[in-house]
Coordinates of C-alpha atoms in Angstrom, one line a residue:
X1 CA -35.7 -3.0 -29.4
X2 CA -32.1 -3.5 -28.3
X3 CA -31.3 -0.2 -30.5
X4 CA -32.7 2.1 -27.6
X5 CA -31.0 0.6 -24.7
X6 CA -27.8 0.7 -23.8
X7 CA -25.6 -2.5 -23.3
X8 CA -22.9 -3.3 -20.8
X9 CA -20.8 -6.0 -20.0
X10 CA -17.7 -7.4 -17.5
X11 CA -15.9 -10.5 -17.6
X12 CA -15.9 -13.3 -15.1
X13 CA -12.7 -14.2 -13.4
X14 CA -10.1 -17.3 -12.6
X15 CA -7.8 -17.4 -10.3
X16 CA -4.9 -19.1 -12.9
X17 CA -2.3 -19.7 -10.0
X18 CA -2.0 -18.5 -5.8
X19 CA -4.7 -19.7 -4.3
X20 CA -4.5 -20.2 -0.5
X21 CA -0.9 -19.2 -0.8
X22 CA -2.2 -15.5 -1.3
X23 CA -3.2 -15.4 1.8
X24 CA -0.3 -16.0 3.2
X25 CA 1.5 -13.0 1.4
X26 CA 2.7 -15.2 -1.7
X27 CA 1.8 -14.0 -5.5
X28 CA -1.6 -15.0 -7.0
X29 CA -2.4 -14.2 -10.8
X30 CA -6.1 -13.8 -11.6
X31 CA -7.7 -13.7 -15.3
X32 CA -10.4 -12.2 -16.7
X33 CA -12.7 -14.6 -17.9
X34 CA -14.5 -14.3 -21.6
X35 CA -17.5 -15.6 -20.4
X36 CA -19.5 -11.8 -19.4
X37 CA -21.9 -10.8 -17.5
X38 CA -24.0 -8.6 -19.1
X39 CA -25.8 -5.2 -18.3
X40 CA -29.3 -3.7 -20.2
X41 CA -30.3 -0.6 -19.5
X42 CA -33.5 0.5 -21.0
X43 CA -35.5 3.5 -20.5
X44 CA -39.1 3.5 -19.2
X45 CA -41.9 5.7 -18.9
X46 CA -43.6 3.8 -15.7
X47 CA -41.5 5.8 -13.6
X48 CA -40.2 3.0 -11.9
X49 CA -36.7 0.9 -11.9
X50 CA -36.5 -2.1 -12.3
X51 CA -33.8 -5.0 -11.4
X52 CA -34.2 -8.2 -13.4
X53 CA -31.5 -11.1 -12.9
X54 CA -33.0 -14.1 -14.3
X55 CA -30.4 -16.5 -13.3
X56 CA -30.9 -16.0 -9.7
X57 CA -34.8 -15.4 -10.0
X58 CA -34.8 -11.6 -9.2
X59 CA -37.1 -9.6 -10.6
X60 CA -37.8 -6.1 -8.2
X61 CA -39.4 -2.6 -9.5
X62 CA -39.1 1.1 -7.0
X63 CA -40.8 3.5 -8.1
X64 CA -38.0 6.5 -8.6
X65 CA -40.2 9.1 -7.4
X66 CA -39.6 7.3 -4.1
X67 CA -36.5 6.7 -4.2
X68 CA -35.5 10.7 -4.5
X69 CA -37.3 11.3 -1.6
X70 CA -35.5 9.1 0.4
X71 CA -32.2 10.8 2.7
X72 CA -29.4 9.3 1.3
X73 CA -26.7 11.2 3.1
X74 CA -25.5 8.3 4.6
X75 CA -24.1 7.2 1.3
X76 CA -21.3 9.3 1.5
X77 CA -20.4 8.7 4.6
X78 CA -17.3 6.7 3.9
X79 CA -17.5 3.2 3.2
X80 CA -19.9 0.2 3.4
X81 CA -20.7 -0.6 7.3
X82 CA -23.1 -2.8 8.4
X83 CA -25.5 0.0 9.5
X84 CA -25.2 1.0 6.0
X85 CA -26.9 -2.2 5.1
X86 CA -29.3 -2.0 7.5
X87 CA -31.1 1.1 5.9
X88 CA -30.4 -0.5 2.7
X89 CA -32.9 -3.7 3.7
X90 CA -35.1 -0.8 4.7
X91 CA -35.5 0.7 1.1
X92 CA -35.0 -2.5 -0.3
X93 CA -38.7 -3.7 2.2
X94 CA -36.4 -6.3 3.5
X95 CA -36.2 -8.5 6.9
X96 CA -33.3 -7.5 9.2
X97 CA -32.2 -10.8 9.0
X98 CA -32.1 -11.4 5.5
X99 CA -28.2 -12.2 4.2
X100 CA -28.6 -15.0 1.3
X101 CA -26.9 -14.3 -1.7
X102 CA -30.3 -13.3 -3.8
X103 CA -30.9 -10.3 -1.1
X104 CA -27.4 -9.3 -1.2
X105 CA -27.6 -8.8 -4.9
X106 CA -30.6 -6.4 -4.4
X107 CA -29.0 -4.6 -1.9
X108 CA -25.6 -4.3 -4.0
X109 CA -28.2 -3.0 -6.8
X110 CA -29.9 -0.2 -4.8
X111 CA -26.8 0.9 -3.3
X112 CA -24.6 1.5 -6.7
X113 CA -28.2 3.4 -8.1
X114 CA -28.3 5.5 -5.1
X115 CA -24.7 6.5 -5.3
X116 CA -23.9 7.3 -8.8
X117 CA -25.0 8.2 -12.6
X118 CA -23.8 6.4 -15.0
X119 CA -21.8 7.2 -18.1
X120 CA -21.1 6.2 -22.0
X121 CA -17.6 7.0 -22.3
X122 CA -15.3 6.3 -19.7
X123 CA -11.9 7.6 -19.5
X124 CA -9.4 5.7 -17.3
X125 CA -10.5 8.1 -14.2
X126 CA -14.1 6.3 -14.9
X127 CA -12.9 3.1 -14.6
X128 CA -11.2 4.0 -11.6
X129 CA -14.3 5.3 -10.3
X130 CA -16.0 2.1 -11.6
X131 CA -13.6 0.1 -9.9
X132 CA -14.1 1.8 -6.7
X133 CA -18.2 1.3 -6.7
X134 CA -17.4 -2.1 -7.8
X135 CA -15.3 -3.0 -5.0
X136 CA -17.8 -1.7 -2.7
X137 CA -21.0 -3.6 -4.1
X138 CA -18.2 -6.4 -3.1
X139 CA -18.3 -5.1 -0.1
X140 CA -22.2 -5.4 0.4
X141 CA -22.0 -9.0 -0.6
X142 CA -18.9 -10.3 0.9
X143 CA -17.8 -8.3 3.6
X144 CA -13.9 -7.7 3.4
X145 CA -13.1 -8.9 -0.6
X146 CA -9.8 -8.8 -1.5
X147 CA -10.4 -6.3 -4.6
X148 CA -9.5 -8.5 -7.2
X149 CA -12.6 -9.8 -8.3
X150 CA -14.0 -6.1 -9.3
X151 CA -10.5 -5.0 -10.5
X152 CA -10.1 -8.1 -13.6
X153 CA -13.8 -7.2 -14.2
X154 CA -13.1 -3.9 -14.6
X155 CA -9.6 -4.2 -15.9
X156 CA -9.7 -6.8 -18.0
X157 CA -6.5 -9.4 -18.8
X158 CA -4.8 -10.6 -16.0
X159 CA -3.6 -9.5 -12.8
X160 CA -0.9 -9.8 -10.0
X161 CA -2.4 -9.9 -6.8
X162 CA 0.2 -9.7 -3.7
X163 CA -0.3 -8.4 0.3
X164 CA -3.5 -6.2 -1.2
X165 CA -1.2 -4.7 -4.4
X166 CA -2.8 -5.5 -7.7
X167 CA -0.8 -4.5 -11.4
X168 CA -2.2 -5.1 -14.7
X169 CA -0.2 -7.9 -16.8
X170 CA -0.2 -6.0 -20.2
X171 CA -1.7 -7.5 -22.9
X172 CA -1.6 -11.0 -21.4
X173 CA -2.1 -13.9 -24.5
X174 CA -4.9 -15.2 -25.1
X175 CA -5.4 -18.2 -23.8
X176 CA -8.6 -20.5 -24.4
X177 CA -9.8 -23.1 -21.8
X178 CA -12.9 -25.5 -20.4
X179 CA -14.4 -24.1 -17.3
X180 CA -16.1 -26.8 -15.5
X181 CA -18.3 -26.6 -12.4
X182 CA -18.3 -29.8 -10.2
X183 CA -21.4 -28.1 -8.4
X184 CA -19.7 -29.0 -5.3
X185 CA -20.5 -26.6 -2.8
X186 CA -17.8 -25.7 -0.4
X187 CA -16.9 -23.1 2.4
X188 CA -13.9 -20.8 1.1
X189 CA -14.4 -19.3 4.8
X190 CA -13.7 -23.3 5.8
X191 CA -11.1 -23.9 3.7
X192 CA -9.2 -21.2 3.6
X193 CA -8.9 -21.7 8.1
X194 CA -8.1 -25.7 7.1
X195 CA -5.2 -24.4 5.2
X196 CA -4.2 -21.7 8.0
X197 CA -4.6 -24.9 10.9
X198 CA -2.3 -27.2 8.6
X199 CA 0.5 -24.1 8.3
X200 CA 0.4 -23.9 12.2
X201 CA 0.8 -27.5 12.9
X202 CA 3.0 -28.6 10.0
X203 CA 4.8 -25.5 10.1
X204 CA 7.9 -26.9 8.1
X205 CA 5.8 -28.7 5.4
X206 CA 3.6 -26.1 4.7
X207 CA 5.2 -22.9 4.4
X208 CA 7.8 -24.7 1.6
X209 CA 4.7 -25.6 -0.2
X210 CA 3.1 -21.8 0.2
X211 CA 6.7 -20.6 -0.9
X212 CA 6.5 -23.6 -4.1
X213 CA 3.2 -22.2 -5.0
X214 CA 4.3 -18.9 -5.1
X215 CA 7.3 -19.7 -7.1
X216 CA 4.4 -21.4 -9.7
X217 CA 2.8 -17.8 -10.1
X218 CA 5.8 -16.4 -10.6
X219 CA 7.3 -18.6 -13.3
X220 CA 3.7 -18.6 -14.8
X221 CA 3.9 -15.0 -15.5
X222 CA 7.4 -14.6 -16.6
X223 CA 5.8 -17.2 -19.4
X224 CA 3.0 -15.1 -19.9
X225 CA 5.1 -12.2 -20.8
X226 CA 7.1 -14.1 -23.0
X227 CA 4.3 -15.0 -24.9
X228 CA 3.4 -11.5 -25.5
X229 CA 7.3 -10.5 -26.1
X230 CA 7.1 -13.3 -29.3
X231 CA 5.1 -15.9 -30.7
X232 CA 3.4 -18.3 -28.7
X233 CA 5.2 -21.9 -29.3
X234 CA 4.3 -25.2 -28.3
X235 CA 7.3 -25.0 -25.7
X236 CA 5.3 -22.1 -23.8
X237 CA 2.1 -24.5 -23.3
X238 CA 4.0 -27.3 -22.3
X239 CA 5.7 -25.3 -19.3
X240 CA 2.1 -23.8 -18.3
X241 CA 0.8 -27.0 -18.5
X242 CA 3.8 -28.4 -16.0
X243 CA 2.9 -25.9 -14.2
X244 CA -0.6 -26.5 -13.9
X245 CA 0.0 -29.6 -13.0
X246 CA 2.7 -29.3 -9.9
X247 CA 0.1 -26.2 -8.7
X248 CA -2.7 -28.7 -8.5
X249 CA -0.7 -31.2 -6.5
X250 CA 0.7 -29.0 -4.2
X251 CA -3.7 -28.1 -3.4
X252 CA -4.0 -31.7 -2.8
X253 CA -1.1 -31.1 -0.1
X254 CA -2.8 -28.5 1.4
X255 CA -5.8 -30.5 2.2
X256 CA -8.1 -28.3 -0.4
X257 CA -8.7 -30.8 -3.3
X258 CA -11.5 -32.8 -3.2
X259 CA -12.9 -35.9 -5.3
X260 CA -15.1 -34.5 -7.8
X261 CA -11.5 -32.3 -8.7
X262 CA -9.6 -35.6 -9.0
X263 CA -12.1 -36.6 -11.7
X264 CA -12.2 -33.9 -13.3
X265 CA -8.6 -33.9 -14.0
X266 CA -8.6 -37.7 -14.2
X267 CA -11.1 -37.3 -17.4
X268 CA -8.8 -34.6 -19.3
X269 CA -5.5 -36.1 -18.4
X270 CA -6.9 -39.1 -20.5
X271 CA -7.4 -36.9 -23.6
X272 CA -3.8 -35.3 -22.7
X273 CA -5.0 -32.4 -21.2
X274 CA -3.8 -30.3 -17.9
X275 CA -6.7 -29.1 -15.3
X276 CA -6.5 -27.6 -11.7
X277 CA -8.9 -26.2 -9.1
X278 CA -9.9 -22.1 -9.8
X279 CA -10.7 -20.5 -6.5
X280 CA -11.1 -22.0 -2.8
X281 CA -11.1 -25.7 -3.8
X282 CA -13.2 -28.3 -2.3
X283 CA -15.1 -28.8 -4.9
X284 CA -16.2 -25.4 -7.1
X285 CA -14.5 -24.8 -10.2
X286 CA -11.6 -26.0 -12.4
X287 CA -9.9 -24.9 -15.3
X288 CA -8.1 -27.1 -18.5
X289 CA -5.5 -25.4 -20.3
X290 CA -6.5 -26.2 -24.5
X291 CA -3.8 -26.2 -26.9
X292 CA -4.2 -24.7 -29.9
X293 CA -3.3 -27.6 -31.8
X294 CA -6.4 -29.5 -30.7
X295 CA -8.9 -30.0 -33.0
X296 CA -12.9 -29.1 -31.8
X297 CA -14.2 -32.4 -31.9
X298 CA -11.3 -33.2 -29.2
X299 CA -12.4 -30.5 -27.1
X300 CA -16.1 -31.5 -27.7
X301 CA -15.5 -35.2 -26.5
X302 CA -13.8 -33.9 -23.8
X303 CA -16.5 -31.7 -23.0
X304 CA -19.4 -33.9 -23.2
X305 CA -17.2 -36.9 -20.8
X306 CA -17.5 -34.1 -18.5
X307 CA -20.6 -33.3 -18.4
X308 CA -21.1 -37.1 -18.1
X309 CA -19.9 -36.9 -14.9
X310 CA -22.9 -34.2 -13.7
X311 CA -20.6 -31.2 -14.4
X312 CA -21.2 -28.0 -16.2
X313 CA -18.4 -27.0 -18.5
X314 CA -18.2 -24.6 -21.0
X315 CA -15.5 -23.6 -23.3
X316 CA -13.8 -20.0 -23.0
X317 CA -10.8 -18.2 -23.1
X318 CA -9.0 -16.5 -20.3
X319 CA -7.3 -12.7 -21.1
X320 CA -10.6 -10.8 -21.8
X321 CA -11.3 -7.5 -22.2
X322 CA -12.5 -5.8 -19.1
X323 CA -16.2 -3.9 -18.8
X324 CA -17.4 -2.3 -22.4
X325 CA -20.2 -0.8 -24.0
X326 CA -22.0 -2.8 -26.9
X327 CA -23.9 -1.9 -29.6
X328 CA -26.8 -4.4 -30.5
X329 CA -24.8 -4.7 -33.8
X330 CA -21.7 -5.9 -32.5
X331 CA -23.7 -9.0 -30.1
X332 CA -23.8 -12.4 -31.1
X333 CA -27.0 -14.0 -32.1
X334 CA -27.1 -15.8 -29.1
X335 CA -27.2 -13.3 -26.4
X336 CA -29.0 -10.7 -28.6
X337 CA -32.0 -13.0 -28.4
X338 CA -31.1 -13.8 -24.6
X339 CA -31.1 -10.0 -23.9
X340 CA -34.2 -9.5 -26.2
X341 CA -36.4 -12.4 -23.8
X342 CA -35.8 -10.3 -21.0

C-alpha cells in the first residue's frame, strides 16, 4: 500500500536559454521541468535494501546488516575522487572497469545511502544539505557538473547560471511547453570542444554571437520577471517566442544544430509555433513554447506530427516546484498505479 511508504519527487530540467555560451562566461537560464522523477521508499522486514529503477533496468538488493559493517570513513573524507569510486564498485560487486550510465546510477545510490539519513520535513538548511548530496551523486556520474542540474531539482523554478553562480528567479510564470526527444544521440563532451575550436578560429564571429546569446538570456529574464510583476499578455509570449527563435539560429551558427532539430522546428513553425534545442545540441532535446490561447487539439496534432517523425514528445510546463514529499492522496491516478506496479 502506498499509505505506508513515503513518496518523493524532483523535477527534470531545461536549459531555456545559454547553452554553449555558458561556457564561455555568458548567462544561461535553466527551468525546472514538471515532468518528476519520483522516489518510493518503503519499509521492509528482509533486512535488505533495495534499488529498483525500471526505466533503466535496475533492480539491486544489500543486505543492510552488511552494509554497517562495512568502513565507511572514507565518506567523509571530502569530496567524490575517483578512488572513492573505486571502493564504491567494491561494495557495489562491481568490475573496475565498469563506467556505463546503469552502473553509475548504482554507485550514485550506494553512496547517498552510505552518507546520510533522510528526513520528512526539510527546512531550507535541508535543502541545502540536499543540494549538496545532490551535486555530489552528480559528481559520481559526471565528473565535474556544473551544479545546475541538482540545484533546479532541488530548487525548483528557474535559475541564473553564470561563471559557477547560480540565483533563484522568484516565482518564475508558469509556462507550458512540448518536450520532444529526437533520440539523437550526441557527445556534449564533442560539441561543447566544436564550439570552443570555432571561437578560436573565427574568433571575431563567434564571440559576437556568445555575447548575442547572452544578451538572449538576459532579455529572456527581464521578461520573465515582468510576467510575474503583472499579468502575462500576449505581447510577453510573442517576445519569448522571438527570442526563441534568434537563440536557435544563433546554435545553428555555432555548428551545434543538427537535422533531426531542423525538423523539429520545421513541424511546429507550420502550426505557428516557436521551438529550439534544450541542452548540448546535436540532436537531444528541444523545447516549443505553447501559448495559452491554443486550443488541445492544436497541441495534440502537433504532438502526434511529431511523433510521426520517430520522436518522443510530451507535453509539460516549465517553472516547477523543486523536490517534495507526496501523500498517496495527493498523486494522480496515473503514477499512483505506476508507483503501485513496482
Amino acid at each position: 500500500m502506498l499509505s505506508e511508504v513515503l513518496l518523493v519527487s524532483a523535477p527534470g530540467k531545461v536549459i531555456l536559454h545559454g547553452e554553449h555560451a555558458v561556457v564561455h562566461g555568458k548567462v544561461a537560464l535553466a527551468v525546472a521541468l514538471n515532468l518528476r522523477t519520483y522516489l518510493r521508499l518503503q519499509p521492509h522486514s528482509s533486512g535488505k535494501v533495495g534499488l529498483n529503477l525500471p526505466n533503466i533496468g535496475i533492480k539491486r538488493a544489500w543486505d543492510v546488516a552488511r552494509l554497517q559493517l562495512l568502513d565507511t570513513n572514507f565518506l567523509e573524507q571530502g569530496d567524490i575522487t575517483p578512488e572513492k569510486v573505486e571502493k564504491l564498485k567494491e561494495v557495489a560487486g562491481f568490475p573496475e572497469d565498469c563506467g556505463n550510465h546503469e552502473h553509475l546510477a548504482v554507485l550514485a545510490f550506494l553512496y547517498l545511502y552510505l552518507s546520510i539519513c533522510r528526513k520528512q520535513r526539510w527546512t531550507s538548511e535541508d535543502l541545502e544539505l540536499i543540494n549538496k548530496w545532490a551535486f555530489q551523486g552528480e559528481r559520481v556520474i559526471h565528473g565535474n557538473p556544473s551544479g545546475v542540474d541538482n540545484a533546479v531539482s532541488t530548487w525548483g523554478g528557474a535559475l541564473r547560471y553564470q561563471q559557477g553562480k547560480i540565483s533563484s528567479l522568484k516565482r518564475p510564470p508558469v509556462l507550458k511547453i512540448l518536450l520532444t526527444n529526437t533520440k539523437v544521440p550526441r557527445s556534449t563532451k564533442a560539441l561543447v570542444l566544436g564550439v570552443r575550436n570555432r571561437l578560436l578560429k573565427f574568433p571575431e564571429i563567434v564571440a559576437p554571437l556568445l555575447t548575442s546569446i547572452d544578451a538572449i538570456s538576459l532579455e529572456c529574464e527581464r521578461v520573465l520577471r515582468e510576467m510575474v510583476a503583472a499579468t502575462p499578455a500576449p505581447e510577453h509570449y510573442l517576445v519569448l517566442e522571438e527570442l526563441i527563435d534568434m537563440n536557435q539560429h544563433h546554435l545553428n551558427a555555432l555548428g551545434v544544430g543538427h537535422s533531426s532539430l531542423d525538423q523539429l522546428c520545421q513541424v511546429t513553425m507550420a502550426r505557428g509555433l516557436h521551438s529550439k534545442l534544450t541542452g548540448a545540441g546535436g540532436g537531444g532535446c528541444g523545447i516549443t513554447l505553447l501559448r495559452p490561447d491554443l486550443e488541445g487539439p492544436e497541441v495534440e496534432a502537433t504532438k502526434q506530427a511529431l511523433i510521426s517523425c520517430g520522436f518522443d514528445c510530451w507535453e509539460t510546463s516549465i517553472g516547477a516546484p523543486g523536490i517534495s514529499i507526496h501523500s498517496a492522496a495527493s498523486l494522480d491516478a496515473p503514477t499512483r498505479q505506476a508507483l503501485e506496479g513496482l
